[in-house]
Short mmCIF file of C-alpha atoms in Angstrom, two decimals:
data_model
loop_
_atom_site.label_atom_id
_atom_site.label_comp_id
_atom_site.label_asym_id
_atom_site.label_seq_id
_atom_site.Cartn_x
_atom_site.Cartn_y
_atom_site.Cartn_z
CA MET A 1 -12.90 -24.65 24.15
CA SER A 2 -11.77 -26.90 21.30
CA VAL A 3 -9.39 -25.20 18.88
CA PHE A 4 -11.26 -26.58 15.88
CA LYS A 5 -14.65 -25.59 17.29
CA LYS A 6 -13.42 -22.03 17.69
CA PHE A 7 -11.83 -21.67 14.29
CA PHE A 8 -14.01 -23.88 12.14
CA LYS A 9 -17.52 -24.16 13.55
CA ASP A 10 -20.31 -24.39 10.97
CA ILE A 11 -21.85 -20.95 11.55
CA ILE A 12 -19.17 -18.26 11.72
CA ARG A 13 -18.61 -14.61 11.04
CA ASP A 14 -17.83 -14.17 7.35
CA LYS A 15 -14.43 -12.58 7.76
CA ASP A 16 -14.13 -11.23 4.22
CA ARG A 17 -17.21 -9.07 4.84
CA ASP A 18 -15.63 -7.21 7.74
CA ASP A 19 -15.19 -3.53 6.96
CA ASP A 20 -11.54 -3.00 7.85
CA THR A 21 -11.09 0.17 5.81
CA VAL A 22 -11.75 3.84 6.34
CA VAL A 23 -11.75 6.81 3.94
CA VAL A 24 -9.17 9.48 4.84
CA LYS A 25 -8.97 12.57 2.63
CA GLY A 26 -10.65 10.71 -0.21
CA LYS A 27 -8.36 7.69 0.03
CA VAL A 28 -9.32 4.23 1.30
CA LYS A 29 -6.96 3.14 4.06
CA PRO A 30 -6.99 0.20 6.49
CA LYS A 31 -8.43 0.93 9.92
CA PHE A 32 -5.98 1.07 12.80
CA TYR A 33 -6.40 -1.82 15.22
CA GLY A 34 -3.16 -1.37 17.09
CA THR A 35 -2.97 -0.46 20.77
CA VAL A 36 0.14 1.74 20.54
CA ALA A 37 -0.30 4.89 18.48
CA PRO A 38 2.12 7.80 17.89
CA TYR A 39 2.52 9.84 21.07
CA PRO A 40 1.12 13.37 20.69
CA ASN A 41 3.52 16.31 21.11
CA PHE A 42 6.43 13.89 20.73
CA ASN A 43 9.89 15.28 21.46
CA ALA A 44 12.77 12.87 20.85
CA SER A 45 15.33 15.09 22.62
CA SER A 46 13.19 15.37 25.72
CA ASP A 47 12.55 11.61 25.81
CA ALA A 48 16.22 10.80 25.28
CA SER A 49 17.16 13.11 28.14
CA THR A 50 14.48 11.56 30.36
CA LEU A 51 15.74 8.05 29.65
CA GLN A 52 19.34 9.09 30.25
CA SER A 53 18.41 10.47 33.67
CA ALA A 54 16.43 7.32 34.50
CA ILE A 55 19.34 5.07 33.50
CA ASP A 56 22.02 7.13 35.26
CA SER A 57 20.01 7.60 38.45
CA LYS A 58 21.49 6.07 41.62
CA GLU A 59 18.31 3.99 41.87
CA VAL A 60 17.34 3.17 38.28
CA ASP A 61 13.94 4.68 37.56
CA GLU A 62 12.25 1.69 35.94
CA ASP A 63 8.84 3.42 36.11
CA VAL A 64 10.05 6.16 33.78
CA ILE A 65 11.75 3.73 31.40
CA ALA A 66 8.58 1.64 31.14
CA ALA A 67 6.35 4.68 30.68
CA VAL A 68 8.42 6.16 27.86
CA LEU A 69 8.93 2.93 25.92
CA VAL A 70 5.35 1.72 26.02
CA LYS A 71 3.73 5.06 25.16
CA ARG A 72 5.79 5.75 22.03
CA CYS A 73 5.24 4.04 18.70
CA ASN A 74 8.12 2.19 17.07
CA GLU A 75 8.99 5.02 14.69
CA GLN A 76 9.26 7.40 17.65
CA ARG A 77 11.45 4.95 19.58
CA GLN A 78 13.84 4.82 16.61
CA LYS A 79 14.17 8.61 16.73
CA ILE A 80 14.81 8.52 20.48
CA LYS A 81 17.61 5.99 19.89
CA VAL A 82 19.31 8.28 17.37
CA VAL A 83 19.13 11.34 19.64
CA TYR A 84 20.27 9.35 22.69
CA GLU A 85 23.38 8.08 20.92
CA ALA A 86 24.15 11.51 19.48
CA SER A 87 23.93 13.16 22.91
CA THR A 88 25.59 10.48 25.05
CA GLY A 89 27.90 8.69 22.64
CA LYS A 90 26.33 5.41 23.76
CA ARG A 91 23.65 3.18 22.32
CA LEU A 92 20.35 3.27 24.21
CA GLU A 93 20.24 -0.54 24.05
CA ASP A 94 23.56 -0.74 25.89
CA GLY A 95 22.35 1.72 28.50
CA LEU A 96 19.25 -0.37 29.20
CA LYS A 97 21.23 -3.62 29.25
CA SER A 98 23.47 -2.18 31.95
CA VAL A 99 20.61 -1.46 34.36
CA LEU A 100 17.74 -3.84 33.51
CA ARG A 101 17.48 -7.57 34.04
CA SER A 102 15.45 -10.61 33.02
CA ASP A 103 12.04 -10.16 31.32
CA LEU A 104 12.04 -6.37 31.72
CA GLU A 105 15.34 -6.18 29.84
CA ASP A 106 14.08 -8.53 27.11
CA ILE A 107 10.88 -6.64 26.40
CA SER A 108 12.60 -3.24 26.55
CA LEU A 109 15.19 -4.32 23.99
CA ALA A 110 12.45 -5.83 21.80
CA LEU A 111 10.61 -2.50 21.78
CA LEU A 112 13.75 -0.72 20.57
CA MET A 113 14.13 -2.90 17.46
CA THR A 114 12.39 -2.07 14.20
CA PRO A 115 9.71 -4.64 13.30
CA ALA A 116 11.99 -6.24 10.70
CA GLN A 117 14.93 -6.36 13.12
CA PHE A 118 12.74 -7.98 15.77
CA ASP A 119 11.42 -10.59 13.35
CA ALA A 120 14.90 -11.33 12.03
CA TYR A 121 16.13 -11.70 15.61
CA LEU A 122 13.24 -14.05 16.44
CA LEU A 123 13.89 -16.19 13.37
CA ARG A 124 17.60 -16.47 14.17
CA LYS A 125 16.83 -17.33 17.78
CA ALA A 126 14.35 -19.98 16.63
CA THR A 127 16.98 -21.68 14.44
CA LYS A 128 20.07 -21.31 16.62
CA GLY A 129 21.47 -23.77 19.13
CA TRP A 130 19.95 -27.10 20.08
CA GLY A 131 16.62 -27.69 18.38
CA THR A 132 14.50 -25.47 16.20
CA ASN A 133 11.35 -23.62 17.29
CA GLU A 134 9.16 -24.59 14.35
CA ASP A 135 6.06 -22.83 15.73
CA VAL A 136 7.84 -19.46 15.71
CA LEU A 137 9.05 -19.93 12.14
CA THR A 138 5.53 -20.65 10.93
CA GLU A 139 3.94 -17.89 13.04
CA ILE A 140 6.15 -15.15 11.64
CA LEU A 141 6.15 -16.21 8.00
CA ALA A 142 2.42 -16.94 7.90
CA THR A 143 1.35 -13.60 9.40
CA ARG A 144 3.63 -11.06 7.70
CA THR A 145 2.89 -9.24 4.45
CA ASN A 146 4.95 -9.75 1.30
CA GLU A 147 6.71 -6.42 1.88
CA GLU A 148 7.44 -7.31 5.50
CA ILE A 149 8.92 -10.69 4.52
CA ARG A 150 11.17 -9.07 1.93
CA GLU A 151 12.38 -6.56 4.52
CA ILE A 152 12.94 -9.35 7.07
CA LYS A 153 15.13 -11.19 4.56
CA ARG A 154 17.11 -8.04 3.83
CA VAL A 155 17.68 -7.29 7.52
CA PHE A 156 18.49 -10.94 8.30
CA LYS A 157 21.25 -10.93 5.67
CA GLN A 158 22.55 -7.61 6.99
CA GLU A 159 22.51 -8.66 10.66
CA TYR A 160 23.67 -12.28 10.40
CA GLU A 161 25.63 -12.29 7.12
CA THR A 162 23.74 -15.23 5.70
CA GLU A 163 20.58 -15.76 3.70
CA LEU A 164 17.47 -16.66 5.70
CA GLU A 165 16.58 -19.28 3.07
CA ASP A 166 19.91 -21.03 3.66
CA ILE A 167 19.29 -21.17 7.41
CA ILE A 168 15.82 -22.61 6.83
CA LYS A 169 17.19 -25.28 4.49
CA TYR A 170 19.90 -26.24 6.98
CA GLU A 171 17.73 -26.28 10.11
CA THR A 172 14.51 -27.86 8.79
CA SER A 173 13.62 -30.74 6.53
CA SER A 174 11.18 -32.33 4.12
CA ASP A 175 7.73 -30.83 3.44
CA PHE A 176 8.11 -28.39 6.32
CA THR A 177 11.11 -26.83 4.57
CA THR A 178 9.09 -26.61 1.35
CA ALA A 179 6.26 -24.76 3.11
CA LEU A 180 8.60 -22.28 4.80
CA LEU A 181 10.49 -21.56 1.58
CA ALA A 182 7.18 -21.06 -0.23
CA MET A 183 6.19 -18.40 2.31
CA LEU A 184 9.63 -16.80 2.04
CA LYS A 185 9.03 -16.21 -1.67
CA ALA A 186 6.64 -13.44 -0.56
CA ASN A 187 4.31 -13.86 -3.51
CA LYS A 188 1.01 -14.27 -1.67
CA ASP A 189 -1.94 -12.57 -3.32
CA GLU A 190 -2.82 -9.56 -1.15
CA ASN A 191 -5.93 -8.48 -3.03
CA THR A 192 -8.83 -8.27 -0.57
CA GLU A 193 -11.43 -9.03 -3.24
CA VAL A 194 -12.62 -12.64 -3.36
CA ASP A 195 -12.84 -14.68 -6.55
CA THR A 196 -15.71 -17.10 -5.92
CA ASP A 197 -14.96 -19.24 -8.97
CA LEU A 198 -11.34 -19.63 -7.89
CA ALA A 199 -12.48 -20.50 -4.36
CA GLU A 200 -14.69 -23.28 -5.73
CA ARG A 201 -11.88 -24.64 -7.91
CA ASP A 202 -9.35 -24.46 -5.06
CA ALA A 203 -11.75 -26.21 -2.70
CA LYS A 204 -12.09 -29.08 -5.17
CA VAL A 205 -8.32 -29.28 -5.65
CA LEU A 206 -7.72 -29.21 -1.88
CA PHE A 207 -10.33 -31.92 -1.36
CA GLU A 208 -8.70 -34.17 -3.94
CA ALA A 209 -5.23 -33.44 -2.55
CA ALA A 210 -6.16 -33.93 1.11
CA GLU A 211 -8.46 -36.93 0.80
CA HIS A 212 -7.02 -38.82 -2.16
CA PRO A 213 -7.16 -42.60 -1.67
CA ASP A 214 -3.51 -42.94 -2.68
CA GLY A 215 -2.32 -40.47 -0.06
CA ILE A 216 -2.24 -36.74 0.57
CA ASP A 217 -0.70 -34.41 -2.04
CA VAL A 218 1.17 -32.05 0.27
CA SER A 219 2.84 -29.94 -2.43
CA THR A 220 -0.51 -28.93 -3.94
CA ILE A 221 -1.88 -27.96 -0.54
CA ILE A 222 1.25 -25.92 0.23
CA ASP A 223 0.97 -24.11 -3.10
CA ILE A 224 -2.63 -23.00 -2.50
CA LEU A 225 -2.22 -22.12 1.18
CA THR A 226 0.88 -20.00 0.62
CA THR A 227 -0.23 -18.04 -2.46
CA ARG A 228 -3.87 -17.09 -1.80
CA SER A 229 -5.01 -14.15 0.32
CA GLY A 230 -6.65 -14.64 3.70
CA PRO A 231 -10.14 -13.64 2.49
CA GLN A 232 -9.74 -15.86 -0.57
CA LEU A 233 -8.77 -18.85 1.56
CA SER A 234 -11.66 -18.19 3.95
CA ARG A 235 -14.11 -18.48 1.05
CA THR A 236 -12.31 -21.60 -0.16
CA PHE A 237 -12.70 -23.20 3.27
CA HIS A 238 -16.45 -22.53 3.12
CA HIS A 239 -16.65 -24.37 -0.19
CA TYR A 240 -14.42 -27.16 1.13
CA ALA A 241 -16.79 -27.68 4.08
CA ALA A 242 -19.66 -28.06 1.63
CA THR A 243 -17.66 -30.61 -0.36
CA SER A 244 -16.39 -32.82 2.44
CA ASP A 245 -17.70 -34.31 5.67
CA VAL A 246 -14.30 -33.54 7.20
CA LYS A 247 -13.11 -29.94 7.47
CA LEU A 248 -9.68 -29.18 6.04
CA PRO A 249 -7.80 -28.87 9.37
CA LYS A 250 -9.18 -32.24 10.48
CA ALA A 251 -8.22 -33.79 7.15
CA LEU A 252 -4.69 -32.45 7.57
CA GLN A 253 -4.59 -33.76 11.11
CA LEU A 254 -5.69 -37.23 9.97
CA GLU A 255 -3.28 -37.47 7.05
CA LEU A 256 -0.17 -35.65 8.28
CA SER A 257 2.03 -35.59 11.35
CA GLY A 258 4.83 -33.59 12.87
CA ASP A 259 6.05 -30.17 11.76
CA ILE A 260 4.24 -30.04 8.41
CA GLU A 261 0.90 -30.88 10.05
CA ASP A 262 1.32 -28.10 12.62
CA CYS A 263 2.55 -25.67 9.96
CA LEU A 264 -0.33 -26.15 7.52
CA ILE A 265 -2.97 -26.09 10.26
CA ASP A 266 -1.48 -22.82 11.56
CA ILE A 267 -1.57 -21.32 8.05
CA VAL A 268 -5.26 -22.26 7.83
CA LYS A 269 -5.95 -20.69 11.24
CA CYS A 270 -4.17 -17.47 10.25
CA ALA A 271 -6.14 -17.21 7.02
CA TRP A 272 -9.41 -17.84 8.84
CA ASN A 273 -8.90 -15.47 11.77
CA THR A 274 -5.46 -14.06 12.51
CA PRO A 275 -6.38 -12.32 15.80
CA ALA A 276 -7.92 -15.56 17.11
CA PHE A 277 -4.72 -17.39 16.13
CA PHE A 278 -2.67 -15.00 18.25
CA ALA A 279 -5.20 -15.07 21.11
CA GLU A 280 -4.77 -18.82 21.29
CA LYS A 281 -0.97 -18.42 21.30
CA LEU A 282 -1.16 -16.00 24.23
CA HIS A 283 -3.54 -18.23 26.18
CA LYS A 284 -1.28 -21.26 25.76
CA ALA A 285 1.64 -19.14 26.96
CA MET A 286 -0.10 -18.50 30.29
CA GLU A 287 -2.05 -21.68 31.00
CA GLY A 288 -0.70 -24.53 33.08
CA HIS A 289 2.51 -24.38 35.08
CA GLY A 290 4.78 -21.45 34.28
CA THR A 291 4.46 -18.72 31.70
CA CYS A 292 6.20 -18.58 28.33
CA GLU A 293 7.56 -15.06 28.50
CA ASP A 294 9.09 -15.34 25.03
CA THR A 295 5.63 -15.79 23.52
CA LEU A 296 4.10 -12.92 25.48
CA ILE A 297 6.87 -10.56 24.41
CA ARG A 298 6.93 -11.76 20.80
CA VAL A 299 3.19 -11.45 20.20
CA LEU A 300 2.45 -8.28 22.17
CA VAL A 301 5.41 -6.34 20.78
CA SER A 302 4.97 -7.46 17.17
CA ARG A 303 1.19 -6.92 17.05
CA SER A 304 0.92 -3.75 19.16
CA GLU A 305 0.74 -1.49 16.10
CA ILE A 306 -1.16 -3.91 13.86
CA ASP A 307 -4.12 -5.77 15.36
CA LEU A 308 -3.67 -6.14 19.12
CA LYS A 309 -7.08 -4.55 19.78
CA LYS A 310 -8.68 -7.37 17.81
CA ILE A 311 -6.55 -9.97 19.60
CA VAL A 312 -7.69 -8.60 22.97
CA GLN A 313 -11.33 -8.82 21.82
CA GLU A 314 -10.91 -12.37 20.56
CA TYR A 315 -9.18 -13.38 23.78
CA ARG A 316 -12.16 -12.46 25.92
CA ALA A 317 -14.59 -14.09 23.48
CA MET A 318 -12.60 -17.32 23.35
CA PHE A 319 -11.57 -17.74 26.97
CA GLY A 320 -14.08 -15.79 29.08
CA ILE A 321 -11.39 -13.63 30.67
CA SER A 322 -9.66 -10.49 29.48
CA LEU A 323 -6.07 -10.72 28.33
CA GLN A 324 -5.18 -8.01 30.83
CA GLU A 325 -6.69 -9.97 33.74
CA HIS A 326 -4.75 -13.06 32.75
CA ILE A 327 -1.49 -11.09 32.54
CA LEU A 328 -2.15 -9.65 36.01
CA ARG A 329 -2.44 -13.19 37.36
CA GLU A 330 0.72 -14.49 35.74
CA THR A 331 3.26 -11.63 35.75
CA LYS A 332 4.51 -8.89 38.04
CA GLY A 333 6.53 -5.71 38.40
CA HIS A 334 7.56 -3.31 35.67
CA TYR A 335 7.53 -6.14 33.14
CA GLU A 336 3.83 -6.57 33.86
CA THR A 337 3.36 -2.80 33.52
CA ILE A 338 4.79 -2.83 30.00
CA LEU A 339 2.72 -5.85 28.96
CA LEU A 340 -0.46 -4.18 30.20
CA GLY A 341 0.56 -0.92 28.56
CA LEU A 342 0.91 -2.69 25.22
CA CYS A 343 -2.52 -4.31 25.60
CA GLY A 344 -4.26 -0.96 26.03
CA PRO A 345 -7.17 -0.08 28.35
CA HIS A 346 -8.80 -2.92 30.25
#
């Protein structure tokens, strides 16, 4: 299925009408669409002891390690780490590194990081060594909240003793750098209410910026795409479609190239339908020859307590196969067990 047909067909679900809230004790809270919830009757001491026995066993009990890690939420895993180190004098990460290998080691260590630590690690990995993984930079910065981005920057400075902005400036260039730095400002409007008048004005401005006869005005497009909320942008895209014969992603594709084209189109996709954006990422990771394990781990771990249920639903709708079935085809062993555990029931 064409990417543009999926994300930008003429008749679509109006995303800003979805009821993603629930009333709890008189307060409106967002619904939970994660696949990993807090484990009932949680006991950090018991889990730490169980993991210690599994690690120290003559034949490492990978079944137990996988079962504990995938069935505890991140907050619970952090508590297990503290108890494990207090009782053994060793870091749980070091214990797992000593007995696990390859993809199973990678996903286990990812699950032990806090969300901000994991994102900071991914951003450093994406900018270190030969070449830069531009897709990962855009994915993380376009899909995190303002608070999450601020925490990522704090942790990045703490872990790597340098400012994330400085790394971005050094490793990227031109309009792509401008877009990333704009997202790093963490000043996106997070109000879920939609301003129709603003959407109409923004659509006109985007049209003039994207289809101006003298050339595209990238800075104006970056400003709007990085400061408006997802629901607000969705309404703007509706108005844009009514204004132009060419939808915004196609206009960007026609006028831009390289990293900034990919970046802005991904921002549009995220605003339109974030779960579908991640479903496409996962499908690309498993289609063709070989599987991109980094993408599977990055997406499933980072979204498991946010919106992975929605991603699983979108995956089936987009590709005619369940995410779990596809994982079963492409992976194996205890690594596969953890991936399936993160995805939730088939």
